[in-house]
CSV table of C-alpha atoms and ligand atoms in Angstrom, one decimal:
chain,number,residue,atom,x,y,z
A,10,MET,CA,0.1,-0.2,0.1
A,11,VAL,CA,1.2,3.6,-0.8
A,12,THR,CA,0.1,6.2,1.3
A,13,SER,CA,0.2,10.3,0.5
A,14,ILE,CA,0.3,12.8,3.1
A,15,GLU,CA,-2.3,15.7,2.2
A,16,ASN,CA,-1.8,19.0,3.1
A,17,PRO,CA,-5.0,20.3,5.0
A,18,THR,CA,-4.0,23.5,3.8
A,19,TYR,CA,-4.4,22.5,0.3
A,20,ASP,CA,-4.7,25.3,-1.9
A,21,PHE,CA,-3.5,24.6,-5.6
A,22,PRO,CA,-5.9,26.9,-7.8
A,23,PRO,CA,-4.1,29.9,-7.0
A,24,TYR,CA,-0.8,28.5,-8.3
A,25,LYS,CA,-2.4,27.5,-12.0
A,26,SER,CA,-3.3,31.5,-12.5
A,27,LEU,CA,0.6,32.4,-12.0
A,28,ASP,CA,2.7,32.9,-15.1
A,29,ASN,CA,5.8,30.8,-15.5
A,30,GLY,CA,8.1,33.6,-15.0
A,31,VAL,CA,6.7,33.9,-11.5
A,32,LEU,CA,6.6,30.1,-10.6
A,33,THR,CA,10.1,29.9,-11.8
A,34,GLU,CA,11.4,32.5,-9.5
A,35,ARG,CA,9.3,31.2,-6.6
A,36,ILE,CA,10.8,27.8,-7.6
A,37,GLN,CA,14.5,29.0,-7.6
A,38,ALA,CA,13.7,31.0,-4.1
A,39,VAL,CA,13.2,27.5,-2.7
A,40,ARG,CA,15.8,26.0,-4.7
A,41,ALA,CA,18.3,28.7,-2.7
A,42,GLN,CA,16.7,28.2,0.4
A,43,LEU,CA,16.9,24.2,0.6
A,44,GLY,CA,20.5,24.0,-1.0
A,45,PRO,CA,22.1,20.8,-1.7
A,46,GLU,CA,19.7,19.2,0.8
A,47,LEU,CA,16.8,19.3,-2.0
A,48,MET,CA,17.1,16.9,-5.2
A,49,ILE,CA,14.8,17.7,-8.0
A,50,LEU,CA,14.9,14.9,-10.5
A,51,GLY,CA,13.5,15.0,-13.8
A,52,HIS,CA,12.9,12.2,-16.3
A,53,HIS,CA,13.7,12.9,-20.2
A,54,TYR,CA,10.1,13.1,-21.0
A,55,GLN,CA,9.4,15.9,-19.1
A,56,GLN,CA,8.5,19.6,-20.2
A,57,ASP,CA,11.4,22.0,-20.9
A,58,GLU,CA,10.6,24.3,-18.2
A,59,VAL,CA,10.7,21.5,-15.6
A,60,ILE,CA,13.9,20.0,-16.9
A,61,ALA,CA,15.3,23.5,-16.7
A,62,LEU,CA,14.9,23.4,-13.1
A,63,SER,CA,15.8,19.8,-12.3
A,64,ASP,CA,19.2,19.2,-10.9
A,65,LEU,CA,19.6,15.9,-12.5
A,66,ARG,CA,17.8,14.4,-15.4
A,67,GLY,CA,17.7,11.1,-16.7
A,68,ASP,CA,16.2,7.6,-18.0
A,69,SER,CA,14.6,5.3,-15.5
A,70,TYR,CA,17.8,3.6,-14.7
A,71,GLN,CA,20.2,6.4,-14.3
A,72,LEU,CA,17.2,8.1,-12.1
A,73,SER,CA,17.1,5.0,-10.0
A,74,GLN,CA,20.9,5.0,-9.4
A,75,MET,CA,20.6,8.9,-8.2
A,76,ALA,CA,18.1,8.1,-5.9
A,77,ALA,CA,20.2,5.1,-4.7
A,78,SER,CA,23.4,7.4,-4.1
A,79,SER,CA,22.2,10.6,-2.7
A,80,THR,CA,24.3,11.7,0.1
A,81,ASP,CA,23.8,15.3,0.9
A,82,CYS,CA,20.1,15.2,0.1
A,83,ARG,CA,17.3,15.2,2.3
A,84,GLN,CA,14.5,15.6,0.3
A,85,ILE,CA,13.7,14.4,-3.2
A,86,VAL,CA,11.1,16.0,-5.8
A,87,PHE,CA,10.5,13.4,-8.5
A,88,CYS,CA,9.2,15.0,-11.8
A,89,GLY,CA,8.2,11.7,-13.4
A,90,VAL,CA,5.6,9.4,-13.0
A,91,HIS,CA,4.4,7.6,-10.0
A,92,PHE,CA,6.6,4.3,-10.3
A,93,MET,CA,9.8,6.5,-10.5
A,94,ALA,CA,8.7,7.9,-6.9
A,95,GLU,CA,8.2,4.7,-5.6
A,96,THR,CA,11.4,3.3,-6.6
A,97,ALA,CA,13.3,6.4,-5.5
A,98,ASP,CA,11.7,6.2,-1.9
A,99,ILE,CA,12.4,2.5,-1.7
A,100,LEU,CA,16.1,3.3,-2.7
A,101,ALA,CA,16.7,6.4,-0.9
A,102,ASN,CA,15.3,5.0,2.4
A,103,ARG,CA,16.8,1.6,2.3
A,104,PRO,CA,17.7,0.3,5.7
A,105,GLU,CA,21.8,1.0,5.4
A,106,LYS,CA,20.8,4.7,4.0
A,107,LEU,CA,18.5,5.2,6.9
A,108,ALA,CA,21.3,4.1,9.4
A,109,GLU,CA,23.5,6.5,8.4
A,110,ARG,CA,21.2,9.3,8.6
A,111,GLY,CA,20.5,8.1,12.2
A,112,GLY,CA,16.8,7.0,10.9
A,113,GLU,CA,15.7,10.0,9.1
A,114,ARG,CA,13.5,9.3,6.2
A,115,ILE,CA,13.9,11.5,2.9
A,116,PRO,CA,10.4,12.4,2.0
A,117,VAL,CA,9.9,11.7,-2.1
A,118,VAL,CA,7.3,14.3,-3.8
A,119,LEU,CA,5.6,13.6,-6.8
A,120,PRO,CA,4.6,17.0,-7.7
A,121,ASP,CA,0.8,15.8,-9.0
A,122,LEU,CA,-0.4,12.5,-7.8
A,123,ALA,CA,-2.3,11.9,-11.0
A,124,ALA,CA,0.8,11.3,-12.7
A,125,GLY,CA,0.7,7.7,-13.3
A,126,CYS,CA,1.6,5.1,-15.9
A,127,SER,CA,-1.1,3.4,-17.8
A,128,MET,CA,1.3,0.5,-18.8
A,129,ALA,CA,2.3,-0.1,-14.9
A,130,ASP,CA,-1.7,-0.3,-14.5
A,131,MET,CA,-2.1,-3.0,-17.1
A,132,ALA,CA,-0.7,-5.5,-14.3
A,133,GLY,CA,-2.2,-5.7,-11.0
A,134,ILE,CA,-0.8,-7.6,-8.1
A,135,GLU,CA,-3.9,-9.5,-7.8
A,136,GLN,CA,-3.6,-10.5,-11.8
A,137,VAL,CA,0.0,-11.5,-11.3
A,138,GLU,CA,-0.5,-13.7,-8.4
A,139,ALA,CA,-3.3,-15.3,-10.2
A,140,ALA,CA,-1.1,-15.9,-13.1
A,141,TRP,CA,1.6,-17.3,-11.3
A,142,ASP,CA,-0.8,-19.8,-9.8
A,143,ASP,CA,-2.5,-20.8,-13.1
A,144,LEU,CA,1.3,-21.1,-14.5
A,145,GLY,CA,1.8,-23.5,-11.4
A,146,ASP,CA,-1.0,-26.1,-12.8
A,147,VAL,CA,1.1,-26.6,-15.6
A,148,ILE,CA,4.8,-25.5,-15.4
A,149,ASP,CA,6.8,-25.9,-12.0
A,150,THR,CA,6.9,-22.3,-11.2
A,151,ASP,CA,10.6,-22.7,-9.4
A,152,ASP,CA,11.7,-22.8,-13.2
A,153,ILE,CA,10.2,-19.2,-13.8
A,154,THR,CA,12.1,-16.4,-13.0
A,155,PRO,CA,9.6,-13.2,-13.0
A,156,VAL,CA,11.0,-10.2,-14.1
A,157,THR,CA,9.3,-6.9,-13.9
A,158,TYR,CA,10.0,-3.8,-15.9
A,159,ILE,CA,10.4,-0.8,-13.5
A,160,ASN,CA,7.4,0.5,-15.1
A,161,SER,CA,5.3,-1.5,-12.7
A,162,ALA,CA,3.8,-0.8,-9.1
A,163,ALA,CA,6.1,-1.4,-5.9
A,164,SER,CA,3.9,-4.8,-5.3
A,165,LEU,CA,5.2,-6.2,-8.4
A,166,LYS,CA,8.7,-5.7,-7.6
A,167,ALA,CA,8.2,-7.2,-4.2
A,168,PHE,CA,6.5,-10.0,-6.0
A,169,CYS,CA,9.7,-10.7,-8.0
A,170,GLY,CA,12.0,-9.9,-4.9
A,171,ARG,CA,9.6,-12.8,-3.0
A,172,HIS,CA,10.1,-15.3,-5.8
A,173,GLY,CA,13.5,-14.9,-7.0
A,174,GLY,CA,12.9,-12.4,-9.8
A,175,ILE,CA,14.1,-9.2,-10.6
A,176,VAL,CA,13.5,-5.6,-11.9
A,177,CYS,CA,14.9,-4.4,-15.5
A,178,THR,CA,14.9,-1.0,-17.4
A,179,SER,CA,14.9,-0.8,-21.0
A,180,SER,CA,18.6,0.1,-20.6
A,181,ASN,CA,19.6,-3.4,-19.1
A,182,ALA,CA,16.9,-5.7,-20.0
A,183,ALA,CA,19.0,-8.2,-22.1
A,184,ALA,CA,21.4,-8.3,-19.1
A,185,VAL,CA,18.5,-9.1,-16.7
A,186,LEU,CA,17.2,-11.6,-19.0
A,187,GLU,CA,20.6,-13.4,-19.3
A,188,TRP,CA,21.1,-13.0,-15.5
A,189,ALA,CA,17.4,-14.6,-15.2
A,190,PHE,CA,18.0,-17.6,-17.7
A,191,ALA,CA,21.5,-18.4,-15.8
A,192,ARG,CA,19.1,-19.5,-12.9
A,193,THR,CA,16.0,-20.9,-14.7
A,194,LYS,CA,14.6,-22.4,-17.8
A,195,ARG,CA,11.7,-19.4,-18.4
A,196,VAL,CA,11.2,-15.8,-17.6
A,197,LEU,CA,7.3,-14.5,-17.0
A,198,PHE,CA,8.1,-10.8,-18.2
A,199,PHE,CA,5.5,-7.9,-17.2
A,200,PRO,CA,3.9,-5.6,-17.8
A,201,ASP,CA,5.3,-4.5,-21.2
A,202,GLN,CA,5.1,-7.5,-23.9
A,203,HIS,CA,7.1,-5.3,-26.5
A,204,LEU,CA,10.1,-4.5,-24.4
A,205,GLY,CA,10.1,-8.1,-23.4
A,206,ARG,CA,9.5,-9.7,-27.1
A,207,ASN,CA,12.1,-7.0,-28.8
A,208,THR,CA,14.7,-7.7,-26.1
A,209,SER,CA,14.1,-11.3,-26.5
A,210,LEU,CA,14.3,-11.5,-30.1
A,211,LYS,CA,17.7,-9.7,-30.3
A,212,MET,CA,19.1,-12.4,-27.9
A,213,GLY,CA,18.1,-15.0,-30.4
A,214,MET,CA,14.3,-16.3,-29.4
A,215,THR,CA,11.7,-16.8,-31.3
A,216,ASN,CA,7.8,-15.6,-31.0
A,217,GLU,CA,6.7,-19.0,-30.8
A,218,GLN,CA,8.9,-19.6,-27.7
A,219,MET,CA,7.2,-16.3,-26.3
A,220,PRO,CA,3.5,-17.0,-25.8
A,221,VAL,CA,1.5,-13.7,-24.5
A,222,TRP,CA,-0.7,-13.9,-21.2
A,223,ASP,CA,-3.7,-11.8,-21.3
A,224,PRO,CA,-4.9,-11.3,-17.8
A,225,HIS,CA,-8.3,-11.0,-18.6
A,226,ASP,CA,-8.4,-14.5,-20.1
A,227,GLU,CA,-9.3,-16.9,-17.5
A,228,ASP,CA,-8.3,-19.8,-19.4
A,229,LEU,CA,-4.7,-20.0,-18.9
A,230,GLY,CA,-4.2,-16.2,-20.3
A,231,GLY,CA,-5.5,-17.6,-23.5
A,232,ASN,CA,-2.7,-20.1,-24.0
A,233,THR,CA,-2.6,-23.9,-24.5
A,234,GLU,CA,-0.8,-26.1,-22.2
A,235,GLN,CA,1.8,-26.8,-24.5
A,236,ALA,CA,2.3,-23.4,-25.5
A,237,LEU,CA,3.4,-22.8,-22.1
A,238,THR,CA,5.6,-26.0,-21.8
A,239,ASP,CA,7.4,-25.0,-24.7
A,240,SER,CA,7.8,-21.1,-23.9
A,241,LYS,CA,11.0,-19.4,-22.7
A,242,VAL,CA,9.5,-16.2,-22.2
A,243,ILE,CA,6.0,-15.7,-20.9
A,244,LEU,CA,4.9,-12.2,-21.9
A,245,TRP,CA,2.3,-10.3,-20.2
A,246,LYS,CA,-0.3,-8.4,-22.3
A,247,GLY,CA,0.5,-4.7,-21.5
A,248,HIS,CA,1.9,-1.7,-23.5
A,249,CYS,CA,2.3,1.6,-23.8
A,250,SER,CA,-0.2,3.7,-25.3
A,251,VAL,CA,2.4,6.5,-26.5
A,252,HIS,CA,5.0,4.1,-28.2
A,253,GLN,CA,2.2,1.9,-29.6
A,254,MET,CA,1.2,4.8,-32.0
A,255,PHE,CA,4.6,4.2,-34.0
A,256,ARG,CA,3.8,2.4,-37.0
A,257,PRO,CA,5.8,0.3,-39.7
A,258,GLU,CA,4.4,2.7,-42.4
A,259,HIS,CA,5.8,5.7,-40.6
A,260,VAL,CA,9.4,4.1,-40.7
A,261,ASP,CA,8.8,3.2,-44.7
A,262,GLN,CA,7.5,6.8,-45.7
A,263,PHE,CA,10.6,8.3,-43.8
A,264,ARG,CA,13.0,6.2,-45.6
A,265,SER,CA,11.2,6.9,-48.9
A,266,LYS,CA,11.2,10.7,-48.4
A,267,PHE,CA,15.0,10.7,-47.0
A,268,PRO,CA,17.2,8.1,-48.2
A,269,GLY,CA,19.8,7.3,-45.5
A,270,ILE,CA,17.7,8.6,-42.6
A,271,LYS,CA,18.2,6.6,-39.3
A,272,VAL,CA,15.5,5.6,-37.4
A,273,LEU,CA,16.0,5.2,-33.8
A,274,VAL,CA,13.1,4.1,-31.3
A,275,HIS,CA,12.7,3.4,-27.9
A,276,PRO,CA,12.0,-0.5,-27.4
A,277,GLU,CA,8.6,0.0,-26.2
A,278,CYS,CA,7.5,0.4,-29.6
A,279,PRO,CA,5.8,-2.9,-31.4
A,280,GLN,CA,8.2,-5.3,-32.9
A,281,GLU,CA,7.1,-4.4,-36.6
A,282,VAL,CA,8.4,-0.8,-35.8
A,283,ASN,CA,11.5,-2.3,-33.8
A,284,ASP,CA,12.6,-4.7,-36.5
A,285,LEU,CA,12.7,-2.1,-39.2
A,286,ALA,CA,14.7,0.4,-37.2
A,287,ASP,CA,18.5,0.9,-37.2
A,288,LEU,CA,18.7,1.3,-33.6
A,289,SER,CA,16.4,0.9,-30.5
A,290,GLY,CA,17.0,1.9,-26.9
A,291,SER,CA,16.2,3.6,-23.6
A,292,THR,CA,15.8,7.1,-23.5
A,293,GLY,CA,19.3,7.6,-22.4
A,294,TYR,CA,20.6,5.6,-25.1
A,295,ILE,CA,18.8,7.8,-27.8
A,296,ILE,CA,20.1,10.9,-26.5
A,297,LYS,CA,23.8,9.5,-26.6
A,298,GLU,CA,23.1,8.3,-30.0
A,299,VAL,CA,22.1,11.7,-31.2
A,300,GLN,CA,24.9,13.5,-29.0
A,301,ALA,CA,27.4,11.3,-30.7
A,302,ALA,CA,26.3,11.7,-34.3
A,303,GLU,CA,27.9,13.9,-36.9
A,304,PRO,CA,26.4,17.1,-38.2
A,305,GLY,CA,24.1,16.7,-41.0
A,306,THR,CA,22.9,13.3,-39.7
A,307,LYS,CA,19.1,12.6,-40.7
A,308,TRP,CA,17.3,10.8,-37.8
A,309,ALA,CA,13.5,9.7,-37.4
A,310,ILE,CA,13.0,9.2,-33.7
A,311,GLY,CA,10.4,6.9,-32.2
A,312,THR,CA,9.5,8.0,-28.7
A,313,GLU,CA,7.8,10.8,-26.6
A,314,LEU,CA,7.4,14.1,-28.3
A,315,HIS,CA,9.1,16.3,-25.5
A,316,LEU,CA,12.0,14.4,-25.8
A,317,VAL,CA,12.2,14.3,-29.8
A,318,ASN,CA,11.4,18.2,-29.6
A,319,ARG,CA,14.2,18.9,-27.0
A,320,LEU,CA,16.7,16.9,-29.1
A,321,LYS,CA,15.6,19.0,-32.0
A,322,ALA,CA,16.3,22.3,-30.2
A,323,GLU,CA,19.8,21.1,-28.8
A,324,HIS,CA,21.2,19.5,-32.0
A,325,PRO,CA,20.5,22.1,-34.9
A,326,GLU,CA,23.4,20.6,-36.7
A,327,GLN,CA,21.6,17.3,-37.4
A,328,GLU,CA,17.8,17.1,-38.9
A,329,ILE,CA,15.6,15.5,-36.5
A,330,HIS,CA,12.3,14.2,-37.3
A,331,PHE,CA,9.5,12.9,-34.8
A,332,LEU,CA,8.6,9.5,-36.4
A,333,SER,CA,4.8,9.8,-36.2
A,334,PRO,CA,2.5,12.1,-37.9
A,335,VAL,CA,0.0,12.5,-35.1
A,336,VAL,CA,1.3,13.9,-31.6
A,337,CYS,CA,2.4,10.8,-29.1
A,338,MET,CA,3.4,12.5,-25.6
A,339,CYS,CA,2.8,11.0,-22.4
A,340,ALA,CA,-0.2,12.6,-20.7
A,341,THR,CA,0.5,11.6,-17.5
A,342,MET,CA,4.2,12.9,-17.4
A,343,TYR,CA,2.8,16.1,-18.7
A,344,ARG,CA,0.9,16.3,-15.8
A,345,ILE,CA,3.9,17.7,-14.2
A,346,ASN,CA,4.0,21.6,-14.5
A,347,LEU,CA,5.5,24.7,-13.1
A,348,ALA,CA,2.4,25.3,-10.9
A,349,HIS,CA,2.5,21.9,-9.2
A,350,LEU,CA,6.4,22.0,-8.9
A,351,CYS,CA,6.1,25.4,-7.0
A,352,TRP,CA,3.3,24.2,-4.9
A,353,SER,CA,4.9,21.2,-3.7
A,354,LEU,CA,8.1,23.0,-3.2
A,355,GLU,CA,6.8,25.5,-1.3
A,356,ASN,CA,5.2,23.0,0.9
A,357,LEU,CA,8.3,21.3,1.3
A,358,ALA,CA,10.0,24.4,2.2
A,359,ALA,CA,7.2,25.2,4.9
A,360,GLY,CA,7.6,21.7,6.7
A,361,THR,CA,4.0,20.6,5.3
A,362,PRO,CA,5.0,18.4,2.5
A,363,VAL,CA,2.4,17.3,-0.1
A,364,ASN,CA,2.2,14.3,-2.1
A,365,VAL,CA,4.9,12.4,-0.4
A,366,ILE,CA,5.2,8.7,-2.2
A,367,GLU,CA,5.8,6.3,1.1
A,368,VAL,CA,5.8,2.7,0.2
A,369,ASP,CA,4.7,0.3,2.9
A,370,PRO,CA,7.9,-1.5,4.8
A,371,GLU,CA,7.2,-4.8,3.7
A,372,THR,CA,6.5,-3.8,-0.1
A,373,ALA,CA,9.6,-1.8,0.3
A,374,GLU,CA,11.8,-4.6,2.0
A,375,TRP,CA,11.2,-6.8,-0.8
A,376,SER,CA,10.8,-4.5,-3.8
A,377,LEU,CA,14.3,-3.7,-2.6
A,378,VAL,CA,15.5,-7.1,-2.9
A,379,ALA,CA,14.5,-7.3,-6.7
A,380,LEU,CA,16.0,-3.5,-7.3
A,381,GLU,CA,19.4,-4.4,-5.6
A,382,ARG,CA,19.8,-7.5,-7.9
A,383,MET,CA,19.3,-5.4,-10.7
A,384,LEU,CA,21.6,-2.5,-9.6
A,385,GLN,CA,24.1,-5.6,-9.6
A,386,VAL,CA,23.7,-6.8,-12.9
A,387,LYS,CA,26.4,-5.6,-15.3
B,428,13P,P1,13.5,5.2,-19.9
B,428,13P,O1,13.8,3.8,-19.0
B,428,13P,O2,14.2,4.5,-21.3
B,428,13P,O3,13.7,6.5,-19.5
B,428,13P,O4,11.9,5.0,-20.4
B,428,13P,C1,11.1,5.1,-19.3
B,428,13P,C2,9.6,5.3,-20.0
B,428,13P,O5,8.4,5.2,-19.2
B,428,13P,C3,9.6,5.1,-21.3
B,428,13P,O6,8.2,5.1,-21.5
B,429,SF4,FE1,3.9,4.9,-19.3
B,429,SF4,FE2,4.2,5.1,-21.7
B,429,SF4,FE3,4.1,7.4,-20.0
B,429,SF4,FE4,6.3,5.6,-20.1
B,429,SF4,S1,5.6,6.9,-22.0
B,429,SF4,S2,5.6,6.3,-18.5
B,429,SF4,S3,5.6,3.6,-20.2
B,429,SF4,S4,2.6,5.5,-20.6
């Protein structure tokens, strides 16, 4: 269970009417007041004005590492989505860190509690537990490693911790799968079927070895016993609604219009797109590829719009296109704006924190087991 501490003097509307210049000044004032005790983390999909006020930015893996290694910091404001703030809470407040600080907890604040992730919501803990039980009727679950994408609730990470499993991000999924296959014959991968499939295909597995488990189909997730017995990776039927908008015809259109263009996508895109792309990787990887490219390089990039637009602005020496003709933006990441950031920061500075994400101790303990396994995988 996750609790949030609501401010009884919740007074959000006045912030909405303030313009960005005023909000920026007020946010800067809190940053100056709290100094290095405050760490504002920003995921690459955040709006430019939020990124400009973040102390550190990164992909999901980098942000987890930052939360895990923080030393001076006493307060974290996470400009990202709910599962990221939960992960930061678990890592920043793990037992050894609490002991170093004499028991002092670091509050992790998510400026808008409605900033969730629709993919993470596609796998509930009851559904995963039911799937595990059903799988146990057909195959030996001691021979399955559960792997959860970091884009999932803490309860799923805890499930992995309890069952010899692990967390992965889009930047380490292949290494994590190797870790899993060194231990068991099979993997149950949730919630993103596309990351699981694209990664496993690159490692030499075939689609026949990857049945899809539909949590809404009570009959073995829509699979035959044979398909499950023959499986290597059982993929959960979940997806990212943003990345699923990229289509193979978009790749074809760019290639015919701009010969030589490089197609660079996030592995949450469907297989048909991922297979056609020149390169695929996490948001951090996408940024590194563009930074390292020769001036004049042409790109069609398939990931969230705010990141692609920022890359365009930061790299005028290259020609960067957004891979889809329709706007693909993460509506929940977009909920974090300067008004919410200012509101949550001023409350933090006033000693009346709002929107604190605190994972309950038992869930945190088992999630940490799965997260630490991931952080140790090279
Ligand atoms: P990254 O780990 O690549 O930052 O991706 C997070 C995410 O939510 C992508 O949709
Ligand atoms: Fe979730 Fe997709 Fe948004 Fe990433 S882009 S946070 S996976 S909904």
